[in-house]
Coordinates of N, CA and C in Angstrom, one line a residue:
A1 N -8.1 -2.9 0.6 CA -8.5 -1.6 0.4 C -7.2 -0.7 0.3
D2 N -6.0 -1.4 0.2 CA -4.8 -0.7 -0.1 C -4.9 0.4 -1.2
E3 N -5.6 0.0 -2.2 CA -5.7 0.8 -3.4 C -6.2 2.2 -3.2
F4 N -7.1 2.3 -2.2 CA -7.8 3.5 -1.9 C -6.8 4.5 -1.1
V5 N -6.0 3.9 -0.3 CA -5.0 4.7 0.4 C -4.1 5.3 -0.7
Y6 N -3.5 4.4 -1.6 CA -2.6 4.9 -2.6 C -3.2 5.9 -3.5
K7 N -4.4 5.7 -3.9 CA -5.1 6.7 -4.8 C -5.3 8.1 -4.0
T8 N -5.6 8.0 -2.7 CA -5.7 9.2 -2.0 C -4.4 10.0 -1.9
V9 N -3.3 9.2 -1.6 CA -2.0 9.9 -1.6 C -1.7 10.5 -3.0
E10 N -2.0 9.7 -4.0 CA -1.7 10.3 -5.4 C -2.5 11.5 -5.7
T11 N -3.8 11.5 -5.3 CA -4.6 12.7 -5.5 C -4.2 13.9 -4.7
A12 N -3.9 13.6 -3.4 CA -3.3 14.7 -2.5 C -2.0 15.3 -3.2
S13 N -1.2 14.5 -3.7 CA 0.0 14.9 -4.3 C -0.3 15.8 -5.5
Y14 N -1.2 15.5 -6.3 CA -1.6 16.3 -7.4 C -2.1 17.7 -6.9
L15 N -2.9 17.7 -5.9 CA -3.3 18.9 -5.2 C -2.1 19.8 -4.8
L16 N -1.1 19.1 -4.2 CA 0.0 19.9 -3.7 C 0.8 20.6 -4.9
A17 N 0.7 19.8 -6.0 CA 1.5 20.3 -7.2 C 0.7 21.6 -7.7
Q18 N -0.6 21.7 -7.5 CA -1.4 22.8 -7.9 C -1.2 24.0 -7.0
K19 N -1.2 23.7 -5.7 CA -1.3 24.7 -4.6 C -0.7 24.1 -3.4
Y20 N 0.4 24.5 -2.9 CA 1.1 24.0 -1.8 C 0.3 24.2 -0.5
N21 N 0.3 23.2 0.4 CA -0.4 23.3 1.7 C 0.4 22.5 2.6
K22 N 1.0 23.2 3.6 CA 2.0 22.5 4.5 C 1.4 21.4 5.2
E23 N 0.2 21.6 5.7 CA -0.5 20.6 6.5 C -0.8 19.3 5.7
L24 N -1.2 19.5 4.5 CA -1.5 18.4 3.6 C -0.1 17.7 3.3
D25 N 0.9 18.4 3.0 CA 2.2 17.9 2.7 C 2.8 17.0 3.9
L26 N 2.6 17.5 5.1 CA 3.0 16.7 6.2 C 2.2 15.4 6.4
K27 N 0.9 15.5 6.2 CA 0.1 14.4 6.3 C 0.5 13.3 5.3
I28 N 0.6 13.7 4.1 CA 1.2 12.7 3.0 C 2.4 12.1 3.4
D29 N 3.3 12.9 3.9 CA 4.7 12.4 4.3 C 4.4 11.3 5.4
S30 N 3.6 11.5 6.4 CA 3.3 10.6 7.5 C 2.7 9.3 6.9
I31 N 1.7 9.4 6.0 CA 1.2 8.2 5.4 C 2.2 7.4 4.6
V32 N 3.0 8.1 3.9 CA 4.1 7.5 3.0 C 5.0 6.7 3.9
R33 N 5.4 7.3 5.1 CA 6.3 6.6 6.0 C 5.7 5.3 6.5
L34 N 4.4 5.3 6.8 CA 3.7 4.1 7.2 C 3.7 3.1 6.1
I35 N 3.4 3.5 4.9 CA 3.5 2.6 3.8 C 4.8 2.0 3.7
S36 N 5.9 2.8 3.7 CA 7.2 2.3 3.5 C 7.6 1.3 4.6
A37 N 7.1 1.6 5.8 CA 7.5 0.7 6.9 C 6.8 -0.7 6.8
A38 N 5.6 -0.7 6.1 CA 4.9 -1.9 6.0 C 5.4 -2.8 4.9
Q39 N 6.2 -2.2 4.0 CA 6.7 -3.0 2.8 C 7.7 -4.2 3.3
E40 N 7.7 -5.2 2.5 CA 8.6 -6.3 2.8 C 10.0 -5.8 2.2
P41 N 11.0 -6.5 2.6 CA 12.4 -6.1 2.3 C 12.5 -5.9 0.7
D42 N 11.9 -6.6 -0.1 CA 12.0 -6.5 -1.6 C 11.0 -5.4 -2.1
G43 N 10.3 -4.7 -1.2 CA 9.5 -3.7 -1.6 C 8.0 -4.1 -1.8
Y44 N 7.7 -5.4 -1.9 CA 6.3 -5.9 -2.0 C 5.4 -5.4 -0.9
L45 N 4.3 -5.1 -1.2 CA 3.2 -4.7 -0.2 C 1.9 -5.1 -0.6
R46 N 1.2 -5.9 0.0 CA -0.2 -6.3 -0.2 C -0.7 -6.7 1.2
T47 N -1.3 -5.7 1.9 CA -1.5 -6.0 3.3 C -2.5 -7.2 3.5
P48 N -3.5 -7.5 2.7 CA -4.3 -8.7 3.0 C -3.4 -10.0 3.1
H49 N -2.4 -10.0 2.1 CA -1.5 -11.2 2.0 C -0.6 -11.2 3.3
T50 N 0.0 -10.1 3.6 CA 0.8 -10.0 4.8 C 0.1 -10.2 6.1
I51 N -1.1 -9.6 6.3 CA -1.8 -9.8 7.5 C -2.2 -11.3 7.7
Y52 N -2.7 -11.9 6.6 CA -3.2 -13.3 6.7 C -2.0 -14.1 7.0
W53 N -0.8 -13.9 6.5 CA 0.3 -14.7 6.8 C 0.7 -14.5 8.2
L54 N 0.8 -13.3 8.7 CA 1.2 -13.0 10.1 C 0.2 -13.6 11.1
R55 N -1.1 -13.4 10.8 CA -2.1 -13.8 11.8 C -2.1 -15.3 11.9
N56 N -2.0 -16.0 10.8 CA -2.1 -17.4 10.8 C -0.8 -18.2 10.9
G57 N 0.4 -17.4 11.0 CA 1.6 -18.0 11.2 C 1.9 -19.0 10.0
K58 N 1.6 -18.6 8.9 CA 1.8 -19.4 7.7 C 3.2 -19.4 7.3
T59 N 3.9 -20.5 7.0 CA 5.2 -20.6 6.5 C 5.2 -21.8 5.6
P60 N 5.7 -21.6 4.4 CA 6.0 -20.4 3.7 C 4.8 -19.5 3.4
R61 N 5.0 -18.4 3.1 CA 3.9 -17.4 2.7 C 3.2 -17.9 1.5
A62 N 1.9 -17.5 1.4 CA 1.1 -17.8 0.2 C 1.9 -17.2 -1.0
R63 N 1.8 -18.0 -2.1 CA 2.5 -17.4 -3.3 C 1.9 -16.1 -3.8
R64 N 2.8 -15.2 -4.0 CA 2.4 -13.9 -4.6 C 2.0 -14.2 -6.1
W65 N 1.2 -13.2 -6.5 CA 0.8 -13.2 -7.9 C 0.1 -14.5 -8.3
S66 N -0.6 -15.1 -7.4 CA -1.2 -16.5 -7.7 C -2.7 -16.4 -8.1
N67 N -3.4 -15.2 -7.9 CA -4.8 -15.0 -8.2 C -5.0 -13.8 -8.9
L68 N -4.4 -13.5 -10.0 CA -4.6 -12.2 -10.6 C -5.9 -12.0 -11.2
N69 N -6.7 -13.0 -11.5 CA -8.0 -12.8 -12.0 C -9.1 -12.5 -10.9
G70 N -8.7 -12.9 -9.6 CA -9.8 -12.7 -8.6 C -9.3 -11.8 -7.5
D71 N -8.2 -11.1 -7.7 CA -7.7 -10.3 -6.6 C -7.1 -9.0 -7.2
L72 N -7.0 -8.0 -6.4 CA -6.5 -6.7 -6.9 C -5.0 -6.6 -6.6
E73 N -4.3 -7.6 -6.4 CA -2.8 -7.7 -6.1 C -2.0 -6.9 -7.1
L74 N -2.3 -7.2 -8.4 CA -1.6 -6.6 -9.5 C -1.8 -5.1 -9.5
Y75 N -3.0 -4.7 -9.3 CA -3.5 -3.3 -9.4 C -2.8 -2.5 -8.3
C76 N -2.7 -3.1 -7.1 CA -2.1 -2.4 -5.9 C -0.6 -2.4 -6.0

């Protein structure tokens, strides 16, 4: 459901461009900081992939971009 968070941040950003709201701006900043902290060193972020790997102690990680027809990885 990563995509819903990203779309919400995008929509809120558009709202800020139309009419500034300090509370909304601060909320967006806090969400962006969380997203940034969750990214892997190369910038990749797909929480189902990362969570599955961490929970199951998988080494090496599942291949990225390996199920583009059945997953929303590319979209996210």
